[in-house]
XYZ file of C-alpha atoms in Angstrom:
566
model
C 7.294 30.776 10.826
C 9.989 29.364 13.082
C 7.393 27.468 15.130
C 6.019 25.982 11.919
C 9.508 24.794 10.964
C 9.866 22.974 14.281
C 6.748 20.856 13.657
C 6.600 20.627 9.852
C 9.961 21.653 8.395
C 11.411 18.209 7.675
C 8.080 16.879 6.372
C 7.838 19.641 3.810
C 11.501 19.216 2.909
C 10.732 15.607 1.934
C 7.715 16.761 -0.072
C 9.821 19.366 -1.877
C 12.393 16.691 -2.783
C 9.628 14.367 -4.031
C 7.985 17.119 -6.074
C 11.350 18.232 -7.462
C 12.048 14.713 -8.728
C 8.622 14.642 -10.385
C 9.193 18.011 -12.050
C 12.695 16.989 -13.188
C 11.471 13.714 -14.720
C 8.578 15.418 -16.483
C 10.762 18.216 -17.876
C 13.663 15.953 -18.869
C 11.553 13.465 -20.794
C 9.355 16.171 -22.277
C 12.364 17.775 -23.983
C 13.779 14.401 -25.023
C 10.615 13.645 -26.989
C 9.922 17.222 -28.073
C 13.451 18.064 -29.269
C 15.219 14.743 -29.830
C 16.272 14.069 -33.463
C 15.366 10.374 -33.126
C 11.712 11.367 -32.695
C 11.616 13.904 -35.539
C 9.402 11.828 -37.845
C 7.251 10.526 -34.977
C 6.775 14.088 -33.834
C 5.965 15.132 -37.421
C 2.843 12.953 -37.265
C 1.887 13.461 -33.617
C 3.088 16.953 -32.813
C 3.542 18.011 -29.160
C 1.119 15.289 -28.007
C 4.035 12.844 -28.233
C 5.943 14.670 -25.488
C 2.760 15.207 -23.468
C 2.185 11.443 -23.506
C 5.725 10.330 -22.707
C 6.681 12.859 -20.000
C 3.800 11.787 -17.692
C 4.789 8.152 -18.317
C 8.197 8.826 -16.729
C 6.535 10.430 -13.693
C 4.124 7.483 -13.489
C 7.035 5.023 -13.394
C 8.598 6.894 -10.472
C 5.360 7.136 -8.458
C 4.270 3.570 -9.186
C 7.610 2.583 -7.671
C 6.714 4.507 -4.512
C 2.999 3.718 -4.108
C 3.442 0.281 -2.475
C 6.230 1.195 -0.041
C 4.109 3.266 2.426
C 1.749 0.291 2.934
C 4.561 -2.205 3.590
C 3.996 -2.027 7.325
C 6.678 -4.515 8.337
C 9.207 -2.468 6.369
C 8.057 0.683 8.184
C 8.335 -1.060 11.561
C 11.854 -2.170 10.653
C 12.780 1.369 9.649
C 11.201 2.766 12.809
C 13.477 0.541 14.867
C 16.482 1.523 12.732
C 15.750 5.221 13.208
C 15.789 4.991 17.001
C 19.263 6.454 16.822
C 18.235 9.147 14.311
C 15.881 11.147 16.484
C 12.148 11.600 16.646
C 11.997 13.876 13.584
C 12.998 11.051 11.235
C 10.689 8.507 12.870
C 7.841 11.003 12.760
C 7.856 10.878 8.964
C 6.997 7.177 9.046
C 3.729 8.021 10.805
C 2.653 9.971 7.719
C 2.827 6.875 5.515
C -0.879 6.865 4.569
C -0.830 10.590 3.787
C 2.159 10.078 1.499
C 0.469 7.043 -0.071
C -2.538 9.227 -0.904
C -0.345 12.019 -2.248
C 1.472 9.615 -4.576
C -1.913 8.226 -5.690
C -3.103 11.735 -6.570
C 0.017 12.264 -8.677
C -0.576 8.930 -10.421
C -4.178 9.927 -11.143
C -3.127 13.324 -12.542
C -0.354 11.940 -14.736
C -2.623 9.105 -15.927
C -5.217 11.658 -17.051
C -2.603 13.651 -19.011
C -1.082 10.457 -20.455
C -4.448 9.054 -21.564
C -5.673 12.303 -23.143
C -2.413 12.756 -25.049
C -2.463 9.163 -26.332
C -6.094 9.481 -27.434
C -4.993 12.450 -29.531
C -2.066 10.378 -30.798
C -4.436 7.586 -31.823
C -6.565 10.094 -33.732
C -3.563 11.555 -35.529
C -2.056 8.145 -36.294
C -5.390 7.157 -37.789
C -5.788 10.331 -39.853
C -2.222 10.072 -41.094
C -2.731 6.445 -42.135
C -5.801 7.428 -44.149
C -3.837 10.159 -45.902
C -5.752 13.086 -44.389
C -2.550 15.037 -43.801
C 0.347 15.969 -46.088
C 2.373 13.632 -48.294
C 5.234 13.157 -45.812
C 2.849 11.978 -43.060
C 1.231 9.585 -45.529
C 4.603 8.278 -46.698
C 5.746 7.681 -43.126
C 2.485 5.901 -42.277
C 2.776 3.586 -45.300
C 6.196 2.236 -44.313
C 5.943 -1.526 -43.796
C 8.004 -4.196 -42.062
C 10.131 -5.575 -44.911
C 13.753 -6.539 -45.459
C 14.600 -2.919 -46.214
C 12.167 -0.936 -44.011
C 10.340 -0.866 -40.690
C 7.039 0.753 -39.800
C 6.469 3.953 -37.843
C 2.662 4.179 -37.647
C 1.239 1.333 -35.493
C -1.983 1.321 -37.559
C -0.966 -1.230 -40.170
C -4.204 -1.604 -42.133
C -7.357 0.380 -42.968
C -9.148 -2.189 -45.119
C -12.327 -2.410 -43.028
C -14.571 0.445 -41.793
C -13.750 -0.435 -38.160
C -10.063 0.204 -38.840
C -10.875 3.766 -39.833
C -11.548 4.771 -36.198
C -8.997 5.476 -33.418
C -10.789 3.062 -31.066
C -9.601 0.199 -33.278
C -6.013 0.982 -32.256
C -7.038 1.281 -28.575
C -8.769 -2.101 -28.403
C -6.546 -4.202 -30.688
C -3.031 -3.455 -29.393
C -1.233 -4.542 -26.233
C -0.642 -0.927 -25.242
C -4.270 0.019 -25.865
C -5.904 -2.929 -24.086
C -3.609 -2.792 -21.044
C -4.066 1.002 -20.960
C -7.839 0.605 -20.730
C -7.494 -2.036 -17.996
C -5.048 0.098 -15.987
C -7.233 3.199 -16.264
C -10.449 1.419 -15.236
C -8.700 -0.253 -12.264
C -7.252 3.101 -11.168
C -10.637 4.855 -11.395
C -12.301 2.154 -9.276
C -9.533 2.243 -6.662
C -9.575 6.022 -6.339
C -13.355 6.457 -6.252
C -13.788 3.681 -3.683
C -11.144 5.366 -1.505
C -13.302 8.444 -0.948
C -13.883 8.875 2.773
C -17.674 8.642 2.507
C -17.376 5.225 0.831
C -14.489 3.998 2.946
C -16.321 4.713 6.199
C -19.801 3.580 5.164
C -18.878 0.688 2.859
C -15.455 -0.474 3.947
C -15.789 -3.776 2.097
C -16.233 -1.913 -1.194
C -13.030 0.013 -0.502
C -11.197 -3.132 0.575
C -12.051 -5.284 -2.429
C -11.743 -2.466 -4.987
C -8.306 -1.578 -3.642
C -7.084 -5.075 -4.457
C -7.455 -4.181 -8.113
C -3.899 -2.938 -7.635
C -2.886 -6.482 -8.645
C -4.592 -5.994 -12.020
C -3.134 -2.482 -12.193
C 0.472 -3.621 -11.779
C 0.141 -6.604 -14.121
C -1.270 -4.291 -16.789
C 1.434 -1.730 -16.051
C 4.272 -4.223 -16.569
C 2.885 -5.363 -19.948
C 1.749 -1.904 -21.076
C 5.088 -0.955 -22.613
C 5.475 -4.290 -24.412
C 3.362 -2.923 -27.286
C 6.182 -0.456 -28.112
C 3.640 1.830 -29.762
C 5.934 4.879 -29.694
C 8.786 4.303 -32.131
C 12.001 6.223 -32.710
C 14.341 6.474 -35.652
C 17.350 4.161 -35.579
C 20.869 4.857 -36.769
C 21.570 3.570 -40.310
C 24.664 3.293 -42.491
C 24.762 5.621 -44.297
C 22.832 7.820 -41.854
C 19.432 9.246 -42.773
C 19.659 13.033 -42.461
C 16.161 14.304 -41.678
C 17.031 17.906 -42.558
C 18.095 16.861 -46.045
C 15.696 13.999 -46.660
C 12.349 15.051 -45.180
C 11.339 16.783 -48.417
C 12.784 14.032 -50.639
C 10.694 11.100 -49.401
C 10.124 9.936 -53.024
C 13.888 9.369 -53.243
C 14.196 7.369 -50.012
C 16.155 4.208 -50.721
C 17.183 5.505 -54.146
C 19.525 8.353 -53.275
C 22.541 7.066 -51.262
C 22.362 10.008 -48.819
C 18.657 9.313 -48.110
C 18.243 5.665 -47.124
C 14.817 4.535 -45.954
C 14.502 5.572 -42.256
C 14.398 2.669 -39.836
C 12.226 2.704 -36.712
C 11.933 0.614 -33.528
C 9.975 0.768 -30.307
C 11.762 1.488 -27.046
C 12.551 -1.336 -24.633
C 9.885 -1.547 -21.865
C 11.221 0.086 -18.700
C 8.309 0.126 -16.256
C 9.086 -3.322 -14.826
C 12.560 -2.079 -13.879
C 10.980 0.651 -11.741
C 8.394 -1.492 -9.954
C 10.039 -4.915 -9.603
C 11.784 -4.001 -6.310
C 8.688 -2.669 -4.490
C 6.625 -5.599 -5.817
C 9.106 -8.106 -4.348
C 9.077 -6.237 -1.018
C 5.273 -6.243 -1.001
C 5.125 -9.969 -1.855
C 7.449 -10.663 1.097
C 5.088 -8.536 3.206
C 2.091 -10.649 2.169
C 4.026 -13.879 2.687
C 4.874 -12.803 6.230
C 1.202 -11.961 6.780
C 0.213 -15.468 5.629
C 2.771 -17.085 7.965
C 1.410 -15.058 10.887
C -2.149 -15.925 9.884
C -1.328 -19.638 10.132
C -0.003 -19.274 13.694
C -2.512 -20.334 16.347
C -4.223 -17.610 18.369
C -5.972 -18.471 21.634
C -8.631 -16.449 23.434
C -7.774 -15.652 27.052
C -10.951 -13.693 27.694
C -13.856 -12.103 25.818
C -15.742 -9.203 27.429
C -18.697 -7.279 26.015
C -18.354 -3.710 27.263
C -20.981 -0.932 27.263
C -21.765 0.988 24.058
C -21.313 -2.145 21.878
C -17.599 -2.497 22.563
C -15.926 -5.914 22.565
C -12.719 -6.576 24.467
C -10.681 -9.494 23.124
C -7.769 -10.750 25.199
C -5.607 -12.967 22.990
C -2.512 -15.144 23.419
C -0.053 -16.063 20.659
C 3.323 -17.794 20.993
C 6.279 -15.488 20.484
C 4.160 -12.337 20.297
C 5.944 -9.212 21.528
C 4.561 -5.687 21.512
C 5.338 -2.127 22.530
C 2.993 0.554 23.851
C 0.587 2.110 21.346
C 1.162 -0.478 18.622
C -1.613 -1.957 16.507
C -2.432 -5.243 14.808
C -4.534 -6.414 11.863
C -7.277 -8.944 12.597
C -8.841 -11.397 10.164
C -11.884 -13.500 11.021
C -12.472 -16.166 8.327
C -15.998 -16.771 9.657
C -16.854 -13.211 8.547
C -14.577 -12.773 5.542
C -11.436 -14.750 4.635
C -9.885 -11.757 2.835
C -10.620 -8.732 5.030
C -8.037 -7.479 7.514
C -8.899 -4.626 9.879
C -6.494 -2.574 12.071
C -7.024 -2.234 15.831
C -4.829 -0.547 18.423
C -3.798 -2.800 21.292
C -4.964 -1.776 24.764
C -2.715 -4.123 26.726
C 0.721 -3.295 28.116
C 3.980 -4.980 27.025
C 4.403 -6.204 30.592
C 1.249 -8.385 30.382
C 1.237 -12.020 29.228
C -1.519 -11.396 26.663
C -2.492 -8.712 24.170
C -5.919 -7.138 23.934
C -8.001 -4.967 21.629
C -11.228 -3.050 22.176
C -13.491 -3.144 19.117
C -16.478 -0.830 18.741
C -19.343 -2.145 16.610
C -19.741 0.520 13.909
C -19.462 -1.272 10.537
C -20.526 -4.492 8.837
C -17.452 -6.467 9.912
C -17.531 -5.364 13.554
C -21.310 -5.847 13.784
C -20.984 -9.424 12.527
C -18.203 -10.055 15.053
C -20.408 -8.728 17.864
C -23.244 -11.079 16.842
C -20.876 -14.065 16.813
C -19.488 -13.179 20.246
C -22.960 -12.639 21.742
C -23.998 -16.134 20.661
C -20.988 -17.870 22.223
C -21.584 -20.118 25.246
C -19.976 -18.807 28.435
C -16.289 -19.672 28.605
C -16.122 -20.837 25.000
C -13.337 -19.899 22.586
C -14.214 -17.264 20.021
C -14.100 -17.657 16.239
C -10.774 -18.383 14.533
C -8.797 -15.168 14.391
C -5.746 -14.362 12.261
C -3.350 -11.778 13.691
C -0.811 -9.770 11.695
C 1.574 -7.487 13.507
C 2.334 -5.741 15.748
C 3.122 -2.557 13.834
C 4.645 0.659 15.112
C 2.884 3.988 15.546
C 3.661 7.449 16.826
C 2.594 6.433 20.345
C 5.660 4.213 20.645
C 7.690 7.358 21.224
C 5.630 8.566 24.180
C 8.299 7.657 26.739
C 10.994 9.445 24.716
C 9.529 12.789 25.767
C 10.000 14.437 29.138
C 6.378 15.552 29.035
C 3.541 13.955 27.024
C 0.027 15.152 26.226
C -2.307 12.252 25.337
C -5.600 13.129 23.664
C -8.145 10.405 22.927
C -11.633 10.793 21.465
C -14.101 7.987 22.133
C -12.636 4.599 21.217
C -9.519 6.583 20.232
C -8.398 6.202 23.839
C -7.176 2.658 23.081
C -3.454 3.388 22.444
C -3.322 5.485 25.608
C -4.851 2.661 27.645
C -1.773 0.650 26.699
C 0.474 3.539 27.733
C -1.304 4.096 31.063
C -1.175 0.381 31.881
C 2.534 0.309 31.082
C 3.087 3.297 33.373
C 1.370 1.414 36.185
C 3.656 -1.600 35.682
C 6.745 0.614 35.525
C 5.837 2.210 38.844
C 4.987 -1.147 40.318
C 8.395 -2.518 39.314
C 10.180 0.791 40.102
C 11.582 0.926 36.567
C 14.628 3.275 36.624
C 14.576 3.748 32.813
C 11.361 5.769 32.823
C 12.400 9.094 31.308
C 8.954 10.708 31.290
C 8.279 12.869 34.314
C 4.829 14.268 33.486
C 1.774 13.064 31.509
C -1.371 15.010 30.668
C -4.254 12.796 29.605
C -7.426 14.122 27.935
C -10.347 11.875 27.070
C -13.345 13.184 25.131
C -16.522 11.074 24.945
C -20.074 11.624 23.737
C -21.647 8.956 25.969
C -21.313 8.345 29.692
C -21.111 4.565 29.153
C -17.884 4.982 27.213
C -16.045 6.078 30.366
C -16.676 2.646 31.890
C -14.182 1.057 29.468
C -11.092 2.202 31.372
C -12.378 3.956 34.489
C -11.105 1.062 36.618
C -7.609 1.514 35.174
C -7.672 5.227 35.961
C -8.822 4.466 39.509
C -5.852 2.121 40.001
C -3.446 4.725 38.622
C -4.985 7.452 40.758
C -4.506 5.361 43.872
C -0.975 4.313 42.870
C 0.135 7.923 42.349
C -1.227 8.947 45.751
C 0.509 6.090 47.553
C 3.835 6.978 45.939
C 3.407 10.701 46.544
C 3.428 11.371 42.788
C 0.090 13.056 42.260
C 1.671 15.508 39.842
C 2.973 12.799 37.509
C -0.397 12.116 35.860
C -2.935 14.844 35.205
C -6.055 13.573 33.515
C -9.202 15.355 32.400
C -12.343 13.665 31.135
C -14.784 15.575 28.949
C -18.369 14.577 28.214
C -19.389 16.209 24.935
C -22.972 14.930 24.830
C -25.613 14.730 27.595
C -29.332 15.148 28.154
C -31.391 17.061 30.759
C -31.918 14.083 33.053
C -28.188 13.471 33.264
C -27.544 17.140 34.031
C -30.100 17.013 36.839
C -28.477 13.876 38.284
C -25.062 15.552 38.296
C -26.430 18.626 40.058
C -27.931 16.487 42.841
C -24.614 14.681 43.492
C -22.314 17.635 42.832
C -20.955 17.745 46.403
C -19.725 14.141 46.403
C -15.978 13.543 46.689
C -15.948 11.289 43.621
C -17.364 11.786 40.157
C -20.882 10.384 39.648
C -19.932 8.959 36.228
C -16.477 7.443 36.708
C -16.070 7.172 40.487
C -12.785 9.075 40.162
C -11.709 11.972 42.344
C -11.159 14.007 39.198
C -14.581 15.333 38.186
C -15.801 14.923 34.608
C -16.046 18.211 32.714
C -18.826 19.033 30.273
C -18.271 20.346 26.776
C -14.993 20.516 24.890
C -11.579 21.579 26.215
C -10.339 25.105 25.793
C -7.149 24.064 24.049
C -5.525 27.493 24.255
C -5.931 27.371 28.026
C -4.630 23.781 28.224
C -1.536 24.429 26.103
C -0.779 27.622 27.969
C -1.014 25.735 31.254
C 1.287 22.952 30.041
C 3.807 25.485 28.775
C 3.718 27.378 32.060
C 4.242 24.216 34.131
C 7.058 22.955 31.861
C 8.990 26.062 30.754
C 12.055 24.207 29.409
C 10.618 20.876 28.233
C 10.022 19.097 24.939
C 6.352 18.093 24.966
C 5.051 15.270 22.776
C 1.378 15.755 21.850
C -0.296 12.490 20.813
C -3.766 12.174 19.302
C -5.936 9.251 18.371
C -9.093 10.867 17.075
C -10.837 12.644 14.191
C -9.110 14.797 11.566
C -10.897 17.968 12.738
C -9.404 17.632 16.221
C -6.006 16.808 14.692
C -6.074 20.068 12.763
C -6.807 22.036 15.935
C -4.071 20.390 17.994
C -1.518 20.670 15.217
C -2.092 24.425 15.041
C -1.821 24.731 18.827
C 1.514 22.884 18.798
C 2.828 25.394 16.270
C 1.365 28.356 18.169
C 2.779 27.471 21.584
C 6.210 26.140 20.545
C 9.119 28.442 21.275
C 12.025 28.717 18.831
C 14.466 29.170 21.705
C 15.838 25.619 22.329
C 15.888 26.389 26.065
C 12.125 26.860 26.179
C 9.013 24.719 25.621
C 8.491 22.994 22.287
C 5.428 20.948 21.283
C 5.682 18.116 18.741
C 2.434 16.840 17.256
C 1.924 13.101 16.608
C -1.195 11.417 15.260
C -2.207 7.787 14.920
C -2.622 6.762 11.263
C -3.855 3.445 9.894
């Protein structure tokens, strides 16, 4: 339990606070509408469905305020810099921005479902009450009109035509109903297109559908303008519901029972969302300004396994290790922006990305690059960023474990390059004293991407007598019989037959229990940062190992798990 607190305690504290606010809002507004005297007559027609419609609306306002903030990446980068003095635990929460964004979206979906179902029941009961299907008091309340001496309660004002006898008439002829339908449809499309199977196979569908959030927020702001839920207003003399509810024939005649007056509540949603919307608009404006800045190609290299290396130059561009950027290629799509981790080091005079061709956008980019004449500039490229990630903190740990899977090695290439420059320049500010690097690949060609960098680092460590500073292990998780035979023939060579490194490539997957035990044994009093850029399944394994091998005693080894999230 104590080990779990070390790695997850503060994260779950934030979630408990968030959930507590949701529960408080739901409960508070539920009792306001279910017990409040001002809603007595409204509740007489609608019953408990009134409270079940309005309580989720309050929770929706709160979560719609939050939903945009986790995707305001410049804001997160600003906060990450501000939290440098607040410790790694606070900064670590910023790396869970997409997870929190999804969690808030799930809450919005749940509360929308409850809100919609309750209001559909309300529409049915408003309609039945207007037709006189219920008791005399409900009918009397529903027949109140907007005159000099009265105001209406039931939003269904007429039932002269057959169409007006159905609840759908209210849904499709009022501001609240029409905007509610638009909001719900937009939300359904955004959520369904965000499913992992669609997002990975049809990213463009996810991308374009997600921009329905513009329609969603416009509809949300105008949704309350219909003021379909009305409350009783104070009159002089006051209308006493206890005394007058059974004397509705005497309303306006008896002095103690004036005709009850009703009004819709002032729309509040815009007050909740206006701040985040302004922040997000500033975010998009900054993206547009960066898009307009000229980007020049320094070098374009087509690597094995359909990987493209782009070396780019942009005036005033500054980066840190492990950061990522968004790329836009108007020749492919003027609207799509895709995130890529930078593989260059801050000490270099350019920034680079390695892009694997796995989807429609990357495949089109590969085709464009393959058709370029030698030495020619590539297609126009818009660059937004850089943005911070967990890997920025790698040098804040005494010991770091870097785990990359396939193309997921990219942030660690930046880190390893930066290490080389720091040693080259004898940087005295380097706090890290030990790095463990694990790279898992399915194909032998993938190792060619950065084998030359590892060779340089290997040689540099030997020359400086610092062989123990960097321990790296390469794992090949997929091979055929011919490759196995080739390895057996050259097994006695001093260097690896795949990478040319002195460290031999291992076959299969790491025994993580053995690796963590070894790291803990070699660093008995250290704080170890474990960094992953790879699949969720591997993240789950490493996260559990960090909890398992962390010691509660502050004098002993502790592992902190960090994962790249886009």
